[in-house]
CSV table of C-alpha atoms in Angstrom, one decimal:
chain,number,residue,atom,x,y,z
A,27,UNK,CA,8.1,-1.1,-12.4
A,28,UNK,CA,10.2,-2.0,-9.4
A,29,UNK,CA,10.5,-5.5,-8.1
A,30,UNK,CA,11.7,-6.7,-4.7
A,31,UNK,CA,12.5,-9.9,-6.5
A,32,UNK,CA,13.5,-10.0,-10.1
A,33,UNK,CA,14.4,-13.4,-11.8
A,34,UNK,CA,15.6,-14.1,-15.3
A,35,UNK,CA,12.4,-16.0,-15.9
A,36,UNK,CA,10.4,-13.0,-14.8
A,37,UNK,CA,12.2,-10.4,-16.5
A,38,UNK,CA,12.2,-12.0,-20.0
A,39,UNK,CA,8.4,-11.4,-20.7
A,40,UNK,CA,8.7,-7.9,-19.2
A,41,UNK,CA,11.3,-7.0,-21.8
A,42,UNK,CA,9.3,-8.5,-24.6
A,43,UNK,CA,6.3,-6.3,-23.6
A,44,UNK,CA,8.6,-3.2,-23.3
A,45,UNK,CA,7.9,-2.7,-19.7
A,46,UNK,CA,10.0,0.0,-18.1
A,47,UNK,CA,12.2,-1.6,-15.4
A,48,UNK,CA,13.9,-0.1,-12.3
A,49,UNK,CA,16.8,-2.1,-10.9
A,50,UNK,CA,16.6,-2.4,-7.1
A,51,UNK,CA,20.0,-4.0,-6.5
A,52,UNK,CA,23.3,-4.4,-8.0
A,53,UNK,CA,22.4,-8.0,-9.0
A,54,UNK,CA,19.5,-6.7,-10.8
A,55,UNK,CA,21.6,-4.3,-12.8
A,56,UNK,CA,23.7,-7.2,-13.8
A,57,UNK,CA,20.8,-9.4,-14.8
A,58,UNK,CA,19.2,-6.6,-16.9
A,59,UNK,CA,22.6,-6.3,-18.8
A,60,UNK,CA,22.9,-10.0,-19.2
A,61,UNK,CA,19.5,-10.3,-20.8
A,62,UNK,CA,20.3,-7.5,-23.2
A,63,UNK,CA,17.3,-5.5,-21.9
A,64,UNK,CA,16.7,-2.6,-24.5
A,65,UNK,CA,13.7,-0.9,-22.8
A,66,UNK,CA,13.8,2.1,-20.6
A,67,UNK,CA,16.0,1.4,-17.7
A,68,UNK,CA,16.2,3.0,-14.3
A,69,UNK,CA,17.5,2.7,-10.8
A,70,UNK,CA,15.6,2.5,-7.6
A,71,UNK,CA,17.6,4.2,-4.7
A,72,UNK,CA,17.1,4.1,-1.0
A,73,UNK,CA,18.1,7.8,-0.1
A,74,UNK,CA,18.9,6.9,3.5
A,75,UNK,CA,15.6,8.2,5.1
A,76,UNK,CA,12.0,6.9,5.3
A,77,UNK,CA,8.6,7.8,6.2
A,78,UNK,CA,5.7,5.5,7.3
A,79,UNK,CA,2.5,5.4,9.2
A,80,UNK,CA,4.1,2.3,10.9
A,81,UNK,CA,7.5,0.7,10.7
A,82,UNK,CA,6.0,-1.8,8.4
A,83,UNK,CA,5.1,0.9,5.7
A,84,UNK,CA,8.6,2.7,6.1
A,85,UNK,CA,10.5,1.6,3.0
A,86,UNK,CA,13.6,4.1,3.3
A,87,UNK,CA,16.5,4.3,5.4
A,88,UNK,CA,18.9,1.7,6.9
A,89,UNK,CA,16.2,-0.6,8.2
A,90,UNK,CA,14.6,-1.1,4.6
A,91,UNK,CA,15.8,-3.5,2.0
A,92,UNK,CA,14.0,-1.7,-0.8
A,93,UNK,CA,16.3,0.1,-3.5
A,94,UNK,CA,20.0,0.6,-3.7
A,95,UNK,CA,21.7,2.0,-0.7
A,96,UNK,CA,22.7,5.7,-1.6
A,97,UNK,CA,26.4,5.3,-0.4
A,98,UNK,CA,26.8,2.6,-3.3
A,99,UNK,CA,26.6,5.4,-5.7
A,100,UNK,CA,30.3,5.1,-6.9
A,101,UNK,CA,30.0,1.4,-7.3
A,102,UNK,CA,26.8,1.7,-9.3
A,103,UNK,CA,28.4,4.4,-11.6
A,104,UNK,CA,31.2,2.1,-12.2
A,105,UNK,CA,29.0,-1.0,-13.0
A,106,UNK,CA,26.6,1.0,-15.2
A,107,UNK,CA,29.6,2.3,-17.3
A,108,UNK,CA,31.2,-1.2,-17.5
A,109,UNK,CA,28.1,-2.8,-18.7
A,110,UNK,CA,27.2,-0.1,-21.2
A,111,UNK,CA,23.8,0.7,-19.7
A,112,UNK,CA,21.8,4.0,-20.3
A,113,UNK,CA,20.1,5.0,-17.2
A,114,UNK,CA,16.9,7.1,-18.0
A,115,UNK,CA,15.1,7.1,-14.6
A,116,UNK,CA,16.0,7.7,-11.1
A,117,UNK,CA,13.4,6.3,-8.7
A,118,UNK,CA,12.9,6.4,-5.0
A,119,UNK,CA,9.9,5.7,-2.6
A,120,UNK,CA,10.4,6.2,1.1
A,121,UNK,CA,7.0,4.9,2.4
A,122,UNK,CA,3.6,6.2,3.4
A,123,UNK,CA,4.1,8.8,6.0
A,124,UNK,CA,2.7,12.4,6.1
A,125,UNK,CA,5.6,14.4,7.0
A,126,UNK,CA,6.2,16.8,4.2
A,127,UNK,CA,9.7,17.6,5.4
A,128,UNK,CA,10.8,14.1,5.0
A,129,UNK,CA,9.5,14.2,1.3
A,130,UNK,CA,11.4,17.4,0.7
A,131,UNK,CA,14.7,15.8,2.1
A,132,UNK,CA,14.1,12.6,0.0
A,133,UNK,CA,13.6,14.6,-3.1
A,134,UNK,CA,16.8,16.6,-2.5
A,135,UNK,CA,18.8,13.4,-1.9
A,136,UNK,CA,17.4,11.7,-4.8
A,137,UNK,CA,18.0,14.7,-7.2
A,138,UNK,CA,21.6,14.5,-6.1
A,139,UNK,CA,21.9,11.0,-7.4
A,140,UNK,CA,20.1,12.1,-10.7
A,141,UNK,CA,22.9,14.8,-11.2
A,142,UNK,CA,25.6,12.2,-11.6
A,143,UNK,CA,23.8,10.4,-14.4
A,144,UNK,CA,23.7,12.9,-17.6
A,145,UNK,CA,21.3,10.4,-19.2
A,146,UNK,CA,18.6,10.6,-16.7
A,147,UNK,CA,15.3,12.2,-18.0
A,148,UNK,CA,12.7,11.0,-15.5
A,149,UNK,CA,12.7,11.6,-11.7
A,150,UNK,CA,10.2,9.3,-9.9
A,151,UNK,CA,9.3,9.9,-6.3
A,152,UNK,CA,7.0,7.0,-5.9
A,153,UNK,CA,3.9,7.1,-3.9
A,154,UNK,CA,2.7,6.8,-0.3
A,155,UNK,CA,0.9,10.0,0.0
A,156,UNK,CA,-0.8,9.2,3.4
A,157,UNK,CA,-4.7,9.5,3.3
A,158,UNK,CA,-6.6,10.4,6.5
A,159,UNK,CA,-9.4,7.6,6.9
A,160,UNK,CA,-10.7,8.6,10.3
A,161,UNK,CA,-10.9,11.9,12.3
A,162,UNK,CA,-7.7,13.1,13.8
A,163,UNK,CA,-5.4,11.3,11.3
A,164,UNK,CA,-2.9,13.4,9.6
A,165,UNK,CA,-2.9,13.3,5.7
A,166,UNK,CA,0.1,14.3,3.5
A,167,UNK,CA,-0.3,17.9,2.5
A,168,UNK,CA,0.1,17.3,-1.3
A,169,UNK,CA,0.1,20.9,-2.1
A,170,UNK,CA,2.9,21.8,0.3
A,171,UNK,CA,4.8,18.7,-0.7
A,172,UNK,CA,4.3,19.5,-4.5
A,173,UNK,CA,5.4,23.1,-4.0
A,174,UNK,CA,8.6,22.0,-2.2
A,175,UNK,CA,9.4,19.3,-4.8
A,176,UNK,CA,8.7,21.9,-7.7
A,177,UNK,CA,11.2,24.2,-6.2
A,178,UNK,CA,14.0,21.4,-5.9
A,179,UNK,CA,13.3,20.4,-9.5
A,180,UNK,CA,13.7,24.1,-10.6
A,181,UNK,CA,17.0,24.5,-8.5
A,182,UNK,CA,18.3,21.3,-10.2
A,183,UNK,CA,17.5,22.8,-13.6
A,184,UNK,CA,19.2,26.0,-12.6
A,185,UNK,CA,22.4,24.3,-11.7
A,186,UNK,CA,22.6,21.6,-14.2
A,187,UNK,CA,20.7,23.0,-17.2
A,188,UNK,CA,18.7,19.8,-17.4
A,189,UNK,CA,14.9,19.6,-17.2
A,190,UNK,CA,13.5,16.3,-15.5
A,191,UNK,CA,10.1,14.8,-16.1
A,192,UNK,CA,8.5,14.3,-12.6
A,193,UNK,CA,6.6,11.0,-12.0
A,194,UNK,CA,4.5,10.2,-8.9
A,195,UNK,CA,2.4,7.2,-8.1
A,196,UNK,CA,-0.7,8.3,-6.1
A,197,UNK,CA,-2.7,5.1,-6.1
A,198,UNK,CA,-3.7,5.2,-2.4
A,199,UNK,CA,-4.3,9.0,-2.5
A,200,UNK,CA,-6.8,8.4,-5.3
A,201,UNK,CA,-8.5,5.3,-4.2
A,202,UNK,CA,-8.4,4.7,-0.4
A,203,UNK,CA,-11.6,6.4,0.5
A,204,UNK,CA,-13.4,5.1,-2.6
A,205,UNK,CA,-14.2,1.8,-1.4
A,206,UNK,CA,-16.0,0.0,1.4
A,207,UNK,CA,-16.6,-3.4,2.7
A,208,UNK,CA,-20.2,-4.3,3.3
A,209,UNK,CA,-20.8,-6.8,6.0
A,210,UNK,CA,-23.3,-8.3,8.5
A,211,UNK,CA,-23.0,-8.6,12.2
A,212,UNK,CA,-22.7,-12.4,12.6
A,213,UNK,CA,-22.6,-12.6,16.5
A,214,UNK,CA,-22.3,-10.5,19.6
A,215,UNK,CA,-20.6,-11.9,22.8
A,216,UNK,CA,-19.1,-10.4,25.9
A,217,UNK,CA,-16.4,-11.2,28.5
A,218,UNK,CA,-18.2,-9.8,31.5
A,219,UNK,CA,-17.9,-6.4,33.4
A,220,UNK,CA,-14.0,-6.6,33.4
A,221,UNK,CA,-14.0,-7.4,29.7
A,222,UNK,CA,-15.4,-6.3,26.4
A,223,UNK,CA,-18.5,-6.5,24.1
A,224,UNK,CA,-17.2,-8.2,21.0
A,225,UNK,CA,-19.1,-7.7,17.7
A,226,UNK,CA,-18.3,-10.4,15.2
A,227,UNK,CA,-18.7,-9.6,11.6
A,228,UNK,CA,-18.9,-12.0,8.6
A,229,UNK,CA,-15.8,-10.4,7.1
A,230,UNK,CA,-12.2,-9.8,8.4
A,231,UNK,CA,-8.6,-10.2,7.3
A,232,UNK,CA,-9.7,-12.3,4.4
A,233,UNK,CA,-11.2,-9.0,2.9
A,234,UNK,CA,-9.2,-6.3,4.8
A,235,UNK,CA,-5.9,-7.0,6.4
A,236,UNK,CA,-4.7,-3.4,7.2
A,237,UNK,CA,-6.0,-3.3,10.7
A,238,UNK,CA,-4.5,-6.7,11.7
A,239,UNK,CA,-1.2,-6.1,10.0
A,240,UNK,CA,-0.6,-2.5,10.8
A,241,UNK,CA,-3.1,-1.3,13.4
A,242,UNK,CA,-4.7,0.8,10.8
A,243,UNK,CA,-7.9,2.6,11.6
A,244,UNK,CA,-11.0,2.3,9.4
A,245,UNK,CA,-14.4,4.1,10.0
A,246,UNK,CA,-17.0,1.3,10.9
A,247,UNK,CA,-20.8,2.0,10.8
A,248,UNK,CA,-23.4,-0.4,12.1
A,249,UNK,CA,-26.8,0.3,10.6
A,250,UNK,CA,-29.6,-0.3,13.1
A,251,UNK,CA,-32.4,-2.3,11.9
A,252,UNK,CA,-35.1,0.1,13.5
A,253,UNK,CA,-35.3,3.3,15.7
A,254,UNK,CA,-35.7,1.2,18.8
A,255,UNK,CA,-32.0,0.2,18.4
A,256,UNK,CA,-30.6,3.5,17.7
A,257,UNK,CA,-28.5,3.9,20.8
A,258,UNK,CA,-24.7,3.3,21.0
A,259,UNK,CA,-22.5,0.8,22.7
A,260,UNK,CA,-18.8,0.7,23.3
A,261,UNK,CA,-17.5,-2.6,21.5
A,262,UNK,CA,-14.5,-4.2,19.9
A,263,UNK,CA,-15.2,-5.2,16.3
A,264,UNK,CA,-13.5,-8.5,15.2
A,265,UNK,CA,-13.5,-10.6,12.0
A,266,UNK,CA,-14.5,-14.1,11.3
A,267,UNK,CA,-11.1,-15.9,11.2
A,268,UNK,CA,-10.1,-18.3,13.9
A,269,UNK,CA,-7.4,-16.1,15.7
A,270,UNK,CA,-7.5,-13.2,18.0
A,271,UNK,CA,-5.4,-11.2,15.3
A,272,UNK,CA,-8.4,-10.8,13.1
A,273,UNK,CA,-9.1,-7.5,14.8
A,274,UNK,CA,-10.8,-4.7,13.0
A,275,UNK,CA,-10.7,-2.2,15.8
A,276,UNK,CA,-7.0,-2.2,17.1
A,277,UNK,CA,-5.4,0.7,18.9
A,278,UNK,CA,-3.9,3.0,16.4
A,279,UNK,CA,-0.7,1.6,15.1
A,280,UNK,CA,-0.8,-1.4,17.5
A,281,UNK,CA,-2.2,-4.3,15.7
A,282,UNK,CA,-2.5,-6.6,18.7
A,283,UNK,CA,-4.0,-4.2,21.1
A,284,UNK,CA,-7.8,-4.0,21.5
A,285,UNK,CA,-9.6,-0.7,21.1
A,286,UNK,CA,-13.3,0.0,21.7
A,287,UNK,CA,-15.5,1.9,19.2
A,288,UNK,CA,-18.8,3.7,20.1
A,289,UNK,CA,-21.2,2.1,17.5
A,290,UNK,CA,-24.9,2.1,17.0
A,291,UNK,CA,-26.3,-0.8,19.1
A,292,UNK,CA,-25.8,-3.7,16.8
A,293,UNK,CA,-28.1,-6.7,16.4
A,294,UNK,CA,-27.1,-10.0,14.8
A,295,UNK,CA,-27.8,-9.7,11.1
A,296,UNK,CA,-27.5,-5.9,10.9
A,297,UNK,CA,-25.4,-4.4,8.3
A,298,UNK,CA,-22.0,-3.0,9.1
A,299,UNK,CA,-19.9,-0.9,6.8
A,300,UNK,CA,-16.1,-0.6,6.9
A,301,UNK,CA,-15.0,2.5,5.0
A,302,UNK,CA,-11.6,3.5,3.5
A,303,UNK,CA,-11.2,0.1,1.7
A,304,UNK,CA,-10.4,1.2,-1.7
A,305,UNK,CA,-6.6,0.7,-1.5
A,306,UNK,CA,-4.5,-2.1,0.0
A,307,UNK,CA,-7.5,-4.1,1.3
A,308,UNK,CA,-9.0,-6.7,-1.2
A,309,UNK,CA,-5.6,-6.9,-2.9
A,310,UNK,CA,-3.5,-7.4,0.3
A,311,UNK,CA,-6.0,-9.6,2.1
A,312,UNK,CA,-5.3,-13.1,3.3
A,313,UNK,CA,-7.4,-14.8,0.7
A,314,UNK,CA,-8.9,-18.3,1.4
A,315,UNK,CA,-7.6,-18.3,5.1
A,316,UNK,CA,-9.9,-20.6,7.0
A,317,UNK,CA,-11.3,-21.6,3.5
A,318,UNK,CA,-13.4,-18.3,3.2
A,319,UNK,CA,-14.0,-17.4,-0.3
A,320,UNK,CA,-13.0,-14.2,-2.1
A,321,UNK,CA,-16.0,-11.8,-1.6
A,322,UNK,CA,-17.7,-10.4,-4.6
A,323,UNK,CA,-17.1,-6.7,-5.8
A,324,UNK,CA,-19.4,-4.3,-7.2
A,325,UNK,CA,-18.7,-0.7,-8.7
A,326,UNK,CA,-20.9,2.1,-8.3
A,327,UNK,CA,-20.7,4.4,-11.2
A,328,UNK,CA,-21.1,8.3,-11.0
A,329,UNK,CA,-24.7,7.7,-12.5
A,330,UNK,CA,-25.3,5.3,-9.4
A,331,UNK,CA,-25.4,2.4,-11.8
A,332,UNK,CA,-24.2,-0.8,-9.9
A,333,UNK,CA,-22.1,-3.3,-11.8
A,334,UNK,CA,-20.6,-6.5,-10.6
A,335,UNK,CA,-16.8,-6.5,-11.3
A,336,UNK,CA,-16.0,-9.6,-9.4
A,337,UNK,CA,-18.0,-12.8,-8.6
A,338,UNK,CA,-17.9,-14.5,-5.3
A,339,UNK,CA,-15.4,-17.2,-5.5
A,340,UNK,CA,-16.8,-20.9,-5.6
A,341,UNK,CA,-15.6,-24.0,-3.5
A,342,UNK,CA,-14.4,-25.5,-6.8
A,343,UNK,CA,-12.3,-22.4,-7.7
A,344,UNK,CA,-10.7,-22.6,-4.3
A,345,UNK,CA,-9.7,-26.3,-4.9
A,346,UNK,CA,-8.9,-26.1,-8.5
A,347,UNK,CA,-5.0,-26.1,-8.0
A,348,UNK,CA,-4.9,-28.8,-5.4
A,349,UNK,CA,-4.2,-32.4,-6.3
A,350,UNK,CA,-5.2,-35.6,-4.5
A,351,UNK,CA,-2.6,-37.7,-2.9
A,352,UNK,CA,-2.0,-41.0,-4.9
């Protein structure tokens, strides 16, 4: 694991469990040595370049605080040697962009770092393989990226005689389009001919924050309640929280700019489905904002069996950690 924040209190239980730790800064290296960590130890590097669908998801380059800056390599070598640490893994993660050439460059730069640590056996390129959720979005060509990275590792082996075990973290790639948010149309309002038709859903940033935070695009389908309402209307879809930022149809990459969608003519009470919600949605949502409870979650198996995997949060659960003033 790699942690932006790693404290002595947080590291001790990880050490007891044998968790594999990547140090992300010089101070984390010193902390790991101080606690006598004997598990598998790695270093997360910032190779100097990044790639992201937006600036907020670009976690490499000089504008990113993640990982050890690549120019500190001599300093890290000296520190690791002085502390007697055995580096087994070199890790980098540059973000969630789709440009294969950036992935190629990041792999090459990270392998150069691996070359100076003879004890390294594992090479981790992180995740961030961009998934297309809507038509027109560019996804990472994983076959092209994989072929290029394979070639880089083979060249590394040819020049060093060392075989590295490649690790990737394809969470979003596997899960992004496996989930959906099922909601209902709560209200419909408009701001006149010069304005917009707003479709208000009974969900929002409390369940799916990506549109509000990143300007991310998610397919939205309104299910008409009858054939008489099967036409389409251009509308802006918004969430139920008390701020204009709870926007479900922003302009691509611009989280505070309204963008209309052509949807089946909505009626209050109709179902609306937001697709592409399998990754970084429930886990990243602004839970309990405006006192909305966590929504229930169900899992649909390959046999179409439906299983409840999380219950709706109750009011008592929302309040259980609060204490009355005395």
